[in-house]
Coordinates of C-alpha atoms in Angstrom, one line a residue:
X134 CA 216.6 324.5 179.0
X135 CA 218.0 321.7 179.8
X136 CA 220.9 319.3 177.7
X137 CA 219.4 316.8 175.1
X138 CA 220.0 313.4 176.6
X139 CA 221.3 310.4 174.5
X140 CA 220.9 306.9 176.0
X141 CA 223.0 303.9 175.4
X142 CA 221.3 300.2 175.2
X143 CA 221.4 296.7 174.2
X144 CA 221.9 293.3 175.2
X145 CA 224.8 292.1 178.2
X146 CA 228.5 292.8 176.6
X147 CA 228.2 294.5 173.7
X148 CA 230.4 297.8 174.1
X149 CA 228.0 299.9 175.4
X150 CA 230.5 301.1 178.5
X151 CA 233.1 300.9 176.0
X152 CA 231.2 303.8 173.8
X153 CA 230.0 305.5 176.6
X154 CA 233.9 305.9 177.7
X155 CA 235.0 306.7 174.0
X156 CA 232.1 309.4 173.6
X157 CA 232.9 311.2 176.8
X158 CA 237.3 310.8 176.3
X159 CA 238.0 309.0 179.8
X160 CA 237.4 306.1 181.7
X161 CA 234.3 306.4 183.6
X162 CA 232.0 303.6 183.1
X163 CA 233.7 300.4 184.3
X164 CA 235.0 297.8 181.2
X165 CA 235.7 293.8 181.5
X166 CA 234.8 291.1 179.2
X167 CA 232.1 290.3 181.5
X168 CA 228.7 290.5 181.0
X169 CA 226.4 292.7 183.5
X170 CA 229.2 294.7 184.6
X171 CA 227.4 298.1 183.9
X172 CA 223.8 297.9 186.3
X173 CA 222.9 301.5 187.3
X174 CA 222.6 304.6 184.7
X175 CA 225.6 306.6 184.5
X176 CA 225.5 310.0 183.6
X177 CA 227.8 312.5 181.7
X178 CA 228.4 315.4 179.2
X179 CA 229.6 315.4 175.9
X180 CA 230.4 318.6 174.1
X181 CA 230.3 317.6 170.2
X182 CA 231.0 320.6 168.1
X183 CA 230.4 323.0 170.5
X184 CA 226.8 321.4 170.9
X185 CA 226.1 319.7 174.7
X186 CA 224.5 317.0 175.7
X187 CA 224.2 314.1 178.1
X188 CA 225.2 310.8 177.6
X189 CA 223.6 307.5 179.5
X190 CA 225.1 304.4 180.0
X191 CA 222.8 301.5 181.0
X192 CA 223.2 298.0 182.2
X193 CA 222.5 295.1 179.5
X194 CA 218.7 294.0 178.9
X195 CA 217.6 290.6 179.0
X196 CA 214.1 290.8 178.0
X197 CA 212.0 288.1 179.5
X198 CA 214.4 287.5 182.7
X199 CA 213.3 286.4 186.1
X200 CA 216.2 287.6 188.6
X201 CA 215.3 290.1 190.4
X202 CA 218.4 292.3 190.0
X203 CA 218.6 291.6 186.3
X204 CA 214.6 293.1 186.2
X205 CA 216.2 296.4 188.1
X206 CA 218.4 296.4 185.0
X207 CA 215.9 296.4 182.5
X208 CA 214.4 298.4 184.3
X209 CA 217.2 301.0 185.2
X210 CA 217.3 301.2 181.0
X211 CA 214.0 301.7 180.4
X212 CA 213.8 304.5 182.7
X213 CA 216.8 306.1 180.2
X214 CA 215.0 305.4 177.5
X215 CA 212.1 307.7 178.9
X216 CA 214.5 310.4 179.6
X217 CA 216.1 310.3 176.2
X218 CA 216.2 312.6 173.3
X219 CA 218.5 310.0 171.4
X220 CA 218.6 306.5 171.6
X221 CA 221.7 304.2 170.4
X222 CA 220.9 300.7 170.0
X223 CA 224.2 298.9 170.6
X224 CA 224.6 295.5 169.1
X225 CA 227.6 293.5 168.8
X226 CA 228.7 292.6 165.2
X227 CA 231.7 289.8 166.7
X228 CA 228.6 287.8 167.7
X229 CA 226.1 288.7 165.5
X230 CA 222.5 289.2 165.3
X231 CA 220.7 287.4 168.1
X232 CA 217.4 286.5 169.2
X233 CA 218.1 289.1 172.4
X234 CA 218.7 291.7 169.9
X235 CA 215.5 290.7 168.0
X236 CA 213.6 291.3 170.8
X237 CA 215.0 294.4 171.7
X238 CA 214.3 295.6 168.7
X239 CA 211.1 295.0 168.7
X240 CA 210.0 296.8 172.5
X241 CA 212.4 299.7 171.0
X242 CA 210.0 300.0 167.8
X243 CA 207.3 301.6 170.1
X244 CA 209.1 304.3 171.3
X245 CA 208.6 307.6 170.0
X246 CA 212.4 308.8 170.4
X247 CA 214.6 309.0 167.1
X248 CA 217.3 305.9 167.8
X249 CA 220.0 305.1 165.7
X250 CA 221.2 301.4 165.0
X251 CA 225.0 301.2 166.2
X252 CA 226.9 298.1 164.7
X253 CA 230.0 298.2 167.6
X254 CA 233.5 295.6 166.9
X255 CA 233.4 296.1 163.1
X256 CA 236.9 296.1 163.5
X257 CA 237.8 294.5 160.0
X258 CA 236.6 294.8 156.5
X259 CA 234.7 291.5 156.9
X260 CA 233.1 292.1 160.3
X261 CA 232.2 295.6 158.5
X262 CA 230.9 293.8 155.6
X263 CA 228.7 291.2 158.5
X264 CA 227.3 294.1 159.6
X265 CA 224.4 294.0 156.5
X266 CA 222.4 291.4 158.5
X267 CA 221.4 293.9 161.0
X268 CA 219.3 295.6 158.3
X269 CA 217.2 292.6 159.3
X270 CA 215.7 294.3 161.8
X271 CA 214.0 297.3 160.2
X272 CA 215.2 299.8 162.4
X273 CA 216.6 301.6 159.4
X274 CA 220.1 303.0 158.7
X275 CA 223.2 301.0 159.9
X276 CA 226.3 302.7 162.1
X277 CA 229.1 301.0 162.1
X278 CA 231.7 301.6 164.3
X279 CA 234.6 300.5 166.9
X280 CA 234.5 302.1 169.9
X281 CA 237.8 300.0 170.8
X282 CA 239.8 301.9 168.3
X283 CA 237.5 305.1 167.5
X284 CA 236.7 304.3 164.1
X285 CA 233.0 305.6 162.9
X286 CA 232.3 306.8 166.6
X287 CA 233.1 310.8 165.0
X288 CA 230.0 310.1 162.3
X289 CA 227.8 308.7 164.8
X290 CA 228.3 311.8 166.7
X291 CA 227.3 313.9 163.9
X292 CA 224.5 311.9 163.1
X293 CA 223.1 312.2 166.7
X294 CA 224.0 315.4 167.4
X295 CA 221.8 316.0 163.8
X296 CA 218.9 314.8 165.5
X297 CA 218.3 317.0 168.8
X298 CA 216.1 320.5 168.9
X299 CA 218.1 323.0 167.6
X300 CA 216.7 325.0 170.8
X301 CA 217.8 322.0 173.3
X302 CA 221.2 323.2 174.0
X303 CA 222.7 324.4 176.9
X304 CA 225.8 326.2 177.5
X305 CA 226.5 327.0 181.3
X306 CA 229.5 326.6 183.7
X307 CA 228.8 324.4 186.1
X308 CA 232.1 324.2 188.5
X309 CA 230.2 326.1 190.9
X310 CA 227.4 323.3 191.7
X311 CA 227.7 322.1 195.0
X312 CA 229.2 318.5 194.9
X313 CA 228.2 315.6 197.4
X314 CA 229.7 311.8 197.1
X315 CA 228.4 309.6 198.8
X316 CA 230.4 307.2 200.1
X317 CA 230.8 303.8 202.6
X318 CA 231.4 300.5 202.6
X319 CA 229.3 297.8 200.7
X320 CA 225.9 297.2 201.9
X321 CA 225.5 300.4 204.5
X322 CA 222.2 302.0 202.7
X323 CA 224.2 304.5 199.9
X324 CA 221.6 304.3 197.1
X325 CA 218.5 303.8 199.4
X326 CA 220.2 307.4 200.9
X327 CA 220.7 308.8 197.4
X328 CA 216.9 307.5 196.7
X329 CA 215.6 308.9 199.4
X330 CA 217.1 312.4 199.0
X331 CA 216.0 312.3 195.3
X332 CA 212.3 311.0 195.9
X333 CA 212.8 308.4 193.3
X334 CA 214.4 305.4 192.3
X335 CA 217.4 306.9 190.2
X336 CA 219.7 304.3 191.2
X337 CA 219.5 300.4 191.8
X338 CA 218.5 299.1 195.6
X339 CA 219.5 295.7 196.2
X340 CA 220.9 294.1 199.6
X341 CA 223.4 292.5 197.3
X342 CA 227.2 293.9 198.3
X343 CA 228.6 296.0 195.8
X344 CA 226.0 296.7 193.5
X345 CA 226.7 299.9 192.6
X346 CA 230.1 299.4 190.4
X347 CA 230.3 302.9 189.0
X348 CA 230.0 306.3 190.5
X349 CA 227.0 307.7 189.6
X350 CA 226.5 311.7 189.5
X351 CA 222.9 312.9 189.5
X352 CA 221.7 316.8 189.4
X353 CA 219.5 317.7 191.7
X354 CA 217.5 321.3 193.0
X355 CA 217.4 321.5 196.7
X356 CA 215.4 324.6 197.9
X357 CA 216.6 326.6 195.1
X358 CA 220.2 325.5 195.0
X359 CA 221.7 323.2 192.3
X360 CA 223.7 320.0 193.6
X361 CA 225.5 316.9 192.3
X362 CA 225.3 313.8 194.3
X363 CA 228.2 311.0 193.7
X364 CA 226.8 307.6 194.6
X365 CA 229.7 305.2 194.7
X366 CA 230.7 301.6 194.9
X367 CA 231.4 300.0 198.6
X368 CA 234.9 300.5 199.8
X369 CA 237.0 297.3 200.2
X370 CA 240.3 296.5 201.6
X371 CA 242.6 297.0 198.7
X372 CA 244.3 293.4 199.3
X373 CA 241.0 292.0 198.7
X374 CA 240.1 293.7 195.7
X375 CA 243.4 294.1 193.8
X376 CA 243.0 292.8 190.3
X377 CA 239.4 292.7 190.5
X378 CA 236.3 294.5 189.8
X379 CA 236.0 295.4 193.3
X380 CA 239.8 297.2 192.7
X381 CA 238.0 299.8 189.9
X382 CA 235.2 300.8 192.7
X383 CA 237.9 301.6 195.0
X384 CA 239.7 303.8 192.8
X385 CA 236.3 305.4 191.7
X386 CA 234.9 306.3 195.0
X387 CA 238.5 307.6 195.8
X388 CA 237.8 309.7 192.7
X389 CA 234.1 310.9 193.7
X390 CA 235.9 312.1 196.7
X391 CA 238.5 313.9 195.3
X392 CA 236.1 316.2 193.2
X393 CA 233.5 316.8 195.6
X394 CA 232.9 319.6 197.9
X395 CA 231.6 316.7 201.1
X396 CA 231.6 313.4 201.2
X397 CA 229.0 312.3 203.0
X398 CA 229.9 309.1 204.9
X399 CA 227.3 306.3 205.4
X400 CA 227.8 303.8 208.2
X401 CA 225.0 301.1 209.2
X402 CA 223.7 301.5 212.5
X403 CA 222.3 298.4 213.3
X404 CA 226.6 297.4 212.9
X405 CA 227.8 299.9 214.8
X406 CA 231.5 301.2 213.8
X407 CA 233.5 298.6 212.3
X408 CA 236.9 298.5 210.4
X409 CA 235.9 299.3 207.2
X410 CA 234.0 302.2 208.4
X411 CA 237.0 303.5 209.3
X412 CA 239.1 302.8 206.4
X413 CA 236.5 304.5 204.5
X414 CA 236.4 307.4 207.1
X415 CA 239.8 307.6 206.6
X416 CA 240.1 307.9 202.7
X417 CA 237.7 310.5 203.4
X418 CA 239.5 312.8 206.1
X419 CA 242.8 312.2 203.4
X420 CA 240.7 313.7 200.7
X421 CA 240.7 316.8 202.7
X422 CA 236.8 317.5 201.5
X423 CA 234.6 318.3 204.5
X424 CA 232.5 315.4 205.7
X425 CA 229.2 314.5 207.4
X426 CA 228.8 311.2 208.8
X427 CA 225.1 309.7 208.1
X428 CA 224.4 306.8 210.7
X429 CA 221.7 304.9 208.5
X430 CA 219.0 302.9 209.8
X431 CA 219.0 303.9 212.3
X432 CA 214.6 302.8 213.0
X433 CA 217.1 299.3 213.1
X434 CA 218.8 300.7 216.6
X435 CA 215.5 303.0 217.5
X436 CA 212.2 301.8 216.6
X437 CA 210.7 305.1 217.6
X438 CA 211.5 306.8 214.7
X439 CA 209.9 304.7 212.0
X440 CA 206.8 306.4 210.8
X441 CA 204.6 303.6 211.9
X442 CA 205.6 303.1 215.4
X443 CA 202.0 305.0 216.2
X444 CA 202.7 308.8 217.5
X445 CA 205.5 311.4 217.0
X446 CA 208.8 310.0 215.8
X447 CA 211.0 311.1 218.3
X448 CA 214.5 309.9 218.7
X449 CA 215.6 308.4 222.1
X450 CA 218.4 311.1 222.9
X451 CA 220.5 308.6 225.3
X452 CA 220.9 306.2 222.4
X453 CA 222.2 308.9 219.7
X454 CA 225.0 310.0 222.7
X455 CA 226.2 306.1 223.3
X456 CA 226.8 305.9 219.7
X457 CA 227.7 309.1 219.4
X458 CA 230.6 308.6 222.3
X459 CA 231.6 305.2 220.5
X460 CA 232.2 306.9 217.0
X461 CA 234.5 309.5 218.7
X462 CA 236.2 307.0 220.0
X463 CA 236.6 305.0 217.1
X464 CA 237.0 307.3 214.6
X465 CA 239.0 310.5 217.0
X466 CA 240.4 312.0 213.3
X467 CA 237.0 313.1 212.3
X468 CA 235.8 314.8 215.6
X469 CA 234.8 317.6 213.3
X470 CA 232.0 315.4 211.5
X471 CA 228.8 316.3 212.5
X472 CA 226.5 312.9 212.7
X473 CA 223.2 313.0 211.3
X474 CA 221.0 309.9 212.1
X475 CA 218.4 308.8 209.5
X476 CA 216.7 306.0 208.1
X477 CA 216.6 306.0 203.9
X478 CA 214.1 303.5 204.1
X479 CA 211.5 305.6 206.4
X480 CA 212.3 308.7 204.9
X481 CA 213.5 309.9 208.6
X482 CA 216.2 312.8 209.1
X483 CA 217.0 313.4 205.3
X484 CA 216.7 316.3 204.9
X485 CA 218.4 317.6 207.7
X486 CA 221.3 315.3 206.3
X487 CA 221.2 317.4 203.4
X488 CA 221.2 320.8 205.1
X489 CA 224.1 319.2 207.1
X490 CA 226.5 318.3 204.3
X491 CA 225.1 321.9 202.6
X492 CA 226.2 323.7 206.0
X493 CA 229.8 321.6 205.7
X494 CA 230.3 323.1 202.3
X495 CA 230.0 326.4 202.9
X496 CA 232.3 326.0 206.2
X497 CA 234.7 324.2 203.9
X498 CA 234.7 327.7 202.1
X499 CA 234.8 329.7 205.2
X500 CA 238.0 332.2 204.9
X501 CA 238.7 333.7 208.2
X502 CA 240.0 337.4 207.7
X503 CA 244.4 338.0 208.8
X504 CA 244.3 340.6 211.1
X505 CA 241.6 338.6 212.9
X506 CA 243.4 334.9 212.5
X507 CA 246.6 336.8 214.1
X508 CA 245.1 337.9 216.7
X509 CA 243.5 334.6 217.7
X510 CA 246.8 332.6 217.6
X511 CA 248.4 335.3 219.5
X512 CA 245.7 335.0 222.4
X513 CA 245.5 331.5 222.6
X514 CA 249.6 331.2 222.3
X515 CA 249.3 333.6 225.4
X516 CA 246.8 331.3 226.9
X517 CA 248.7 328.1 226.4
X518 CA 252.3 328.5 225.8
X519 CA 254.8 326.0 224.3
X520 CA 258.0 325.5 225.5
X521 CA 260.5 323.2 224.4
X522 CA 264.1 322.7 227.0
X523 CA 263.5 326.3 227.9
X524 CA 262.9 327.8 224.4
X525 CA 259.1 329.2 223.8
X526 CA 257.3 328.9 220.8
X527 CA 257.0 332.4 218.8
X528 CA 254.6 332.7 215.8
X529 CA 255.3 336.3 214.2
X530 CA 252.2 335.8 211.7
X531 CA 249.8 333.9 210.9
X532 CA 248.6 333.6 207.4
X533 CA 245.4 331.6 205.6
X534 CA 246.7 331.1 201.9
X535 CA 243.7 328.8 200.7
X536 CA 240.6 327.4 201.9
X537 CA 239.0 323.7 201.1
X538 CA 239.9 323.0 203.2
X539 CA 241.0 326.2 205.3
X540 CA 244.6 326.1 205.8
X541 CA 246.6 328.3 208.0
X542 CA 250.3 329.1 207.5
X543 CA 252.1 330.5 211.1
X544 CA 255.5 331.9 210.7
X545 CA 257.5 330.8 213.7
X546 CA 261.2 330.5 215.2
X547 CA 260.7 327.0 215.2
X548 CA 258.4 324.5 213.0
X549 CA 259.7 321.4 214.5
X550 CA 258.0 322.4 217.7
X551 CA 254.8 322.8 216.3
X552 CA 254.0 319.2 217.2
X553 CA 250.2 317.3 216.5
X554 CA 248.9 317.6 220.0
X555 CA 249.8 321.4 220.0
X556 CA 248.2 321.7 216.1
X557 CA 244.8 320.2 218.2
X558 CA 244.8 322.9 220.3
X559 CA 245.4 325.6 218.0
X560 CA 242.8 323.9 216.0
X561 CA 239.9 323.8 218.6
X562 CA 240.3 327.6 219.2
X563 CA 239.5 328.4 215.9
X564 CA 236.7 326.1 216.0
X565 CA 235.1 328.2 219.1
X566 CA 235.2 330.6 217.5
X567 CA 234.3 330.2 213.7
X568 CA 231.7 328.4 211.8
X569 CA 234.0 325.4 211.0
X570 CA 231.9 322.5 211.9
X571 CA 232.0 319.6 209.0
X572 CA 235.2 320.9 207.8
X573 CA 239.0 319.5 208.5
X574 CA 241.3 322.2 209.1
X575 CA 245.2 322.0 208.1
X576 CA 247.7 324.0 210.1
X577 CA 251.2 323.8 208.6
X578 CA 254.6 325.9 210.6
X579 CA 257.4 327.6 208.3
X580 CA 260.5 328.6 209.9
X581 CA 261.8 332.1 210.0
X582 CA 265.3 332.6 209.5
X583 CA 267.3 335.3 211.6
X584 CA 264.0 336.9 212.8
X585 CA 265.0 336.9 216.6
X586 CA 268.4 337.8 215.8
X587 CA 267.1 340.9 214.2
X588 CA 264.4 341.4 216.9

């Protein structure tokens, strides 16, 4: 069974993001004094009680509204409405009832879901006392709260929580589920990949830079095995975005890297490798999570793939190795990324993207056995010895304390000597001989004290 779902909506700037962050007791969903910063669904659990469930925050409807992207938004919300068990009408009791909220209220007075009336900045004894002309709208009971300050948000919960199917809970750990972020800078094709993967529209598409503000984790089954993917805002250059909205998508796509198991890194074919591919490539191979890199749109670079080029789609093989050979080149730190061509939009080489970053999880995992490890540093230190003014290199034992990524430990005479050209060899030997692809590995020396002088 799965978690009752509670959905959050109302009208442009009213605190939805603000309760959204309050219910779940962090800082997810972005906040500014702006309207339309929230446009995508996010997603996250609340445990009330001991009873769980899943909050939704949407964008701000504007019924009646032209622009396309603000008709995604209404949209984006009525799909959470559709999903809901709950559903919290947030207005705004600073402003006051408006004609947006009428009309709200009147498309919500269809729905079949129990909703609850949520009266947000009644931060003083008049604003609580304002708060009366909402019972204008016949949605029934009034619930006044500040989600600024807390106050009434504890009742709410009660009174929603009240509301689901006593059978509609579920209680399960889920640290085990398989994370993926997806990550890139603006504009590259990260929600039309996450689309495509999901077979729906779960998250806005727009060719609008940096419409996705907010990391957006959705659930998934693929072939039996539960996953999370982490769709996250475009990368910037920090000196760009400092002080800025753009600044909070930075730090949250840092964020859906550091608790993933891969992040998937989407460049734009049609681009080729620029700068901020690699500064995103970058953040990634720091995050230490393994990686995939998915070279999107690629029907752009290779018409032969689109599905209605007439025939077979079959890749042109020469053009995957010159961009292939121009990514190494670019980007030489993650010569352990596999790259998986697609195109989101024609539906082409997803699911072998999947299988891919799948692959680079369980590598990520992979613990190679001591007696084993020894004897393969010992062979290729044989192999390849490393001398330094006439003194060699000696590793006593070689040790793998932790994996995720798999680190080795060698005990040696020296660490100093142990120097990054040398850390690349040792490194591609294990990678002959081990399933490591998709997966950085770190190799870290600790010096020995007196062990030759007792040998």
């Amino acid at each position: 069974m799965s978690r009752p779902v509670v959905a959050v909506v109302g009208r442009p700037n009213v605190g939805k993001s603000t309760l959204f962050n309050r219910l779940i007791g962090r800082r997810v969903a972005i906040v500014e004094d702006v309207p339309g910063i929230t446009r995508d669904r996010l997603y996250h659990n609340v445990d009330w009680r001991g009873i769980e469930f899943t909050i939704i925050d949407t964008g701000g409807i504007i019924p009646n509204e032209t622009d396309p992207l603000i008709v995604q938004v209404r949209a984006q919300a009525q799909v959470a409405m559709s999903e809901a068990d709950v559903i919290l009408f947030v207005v705004d009791a600073a402003d006051g009832l408006t004609s947006t909220d009428h009309e709200i209220a009147n498309a919500l007075r269809g729905t079949d879901r129990p909703l609850l009336l949520v009266v947000n900045k009644t931060d003083n004894p008049r604003l609580q006392m304002d708060a009366a002309e909402f019972y204008s709208l016949g949605l029934g009971e009034l619930h006044t709260i500040s989600a600024v300050h807390g106050h009434g948000v504890a009742d709410l919960l009660d009174a929603t929580v009240s509301l689901f199917d006593g059978e509609r809970v579920k209680h399960e750990d889920e640290n085990d589920d398989l994370r993926l972020a997806i990550v890139g800078r603006p504009n590259v094709g990260k929600s039309s990949l996450l689309n495509a993967i999901l077979g729906e529209d779960r998250s806005i598409v727009s060719p609008i830079p940096g419409t996705t503000r907010d990391s957006i984790d959705t659930r998934f089954n693929w072939n039996g095995e539960e996953l999370v993917l982490l769709d996250t805002a475009g990368i910037r250059r920090n000196r760009k975005v400092q002080g800025t909205v753009e600044y909070y998508m930075v730090l949250r796509a840092r964020a859906a890297l550091e608790r993933s198991n891969v992040g998937v890194l989407v460049i734009d074919a049609s681009e080729g490798v620029v700068d901020g591919d690699k500064r995103v490539a970058g953040i990634a191979q720091d995050a230490g999570r393994a990686c995939v890199v998915v070279v999107n749109k690629w029907d752009l670079v290779d018409p032969g793939v689109a599905a209605g080029s007439g025939g077979p789609r079959r890749p042109d093989r020469r053009k995957i190795e010159v961009f292939t050979e121009m990514f190494r080149k670019e980007c030489p730190f993650l010569a352990y990324a596999p790259l998986i061509f697609v195109s989101a939009r024609e539906r082409f080489g997803i699911r072998f993207a999947v299988e891919s970053a799948i692959e680079a999880a369980q590598n990520h995992a992979h613990r190679i056995p001591t007696g084993i490890l020894n004897r393969l540093i010992r062979e290729a230190i044989e192999r390849r010895p490393l001398s330094d003014h006439g003194r060699n290199l000696k590793v006593y034992y070689a040790t793998m304390p932790r994996t995720q990524p798999p680190t080795i430990v060698l005990f040696c005479n020296d660490d100093k000597m142990l120097h990054f050209s040398y850390q690349r060899y040792l490194e591609n030997q294990l990678r002959l001989t081990f399933p490591l692809e998709g997966t950085p590995i770190r190799i870290e020396a600790r010096k020995v004290e007196n062990k030759e002088r007792e040998g």
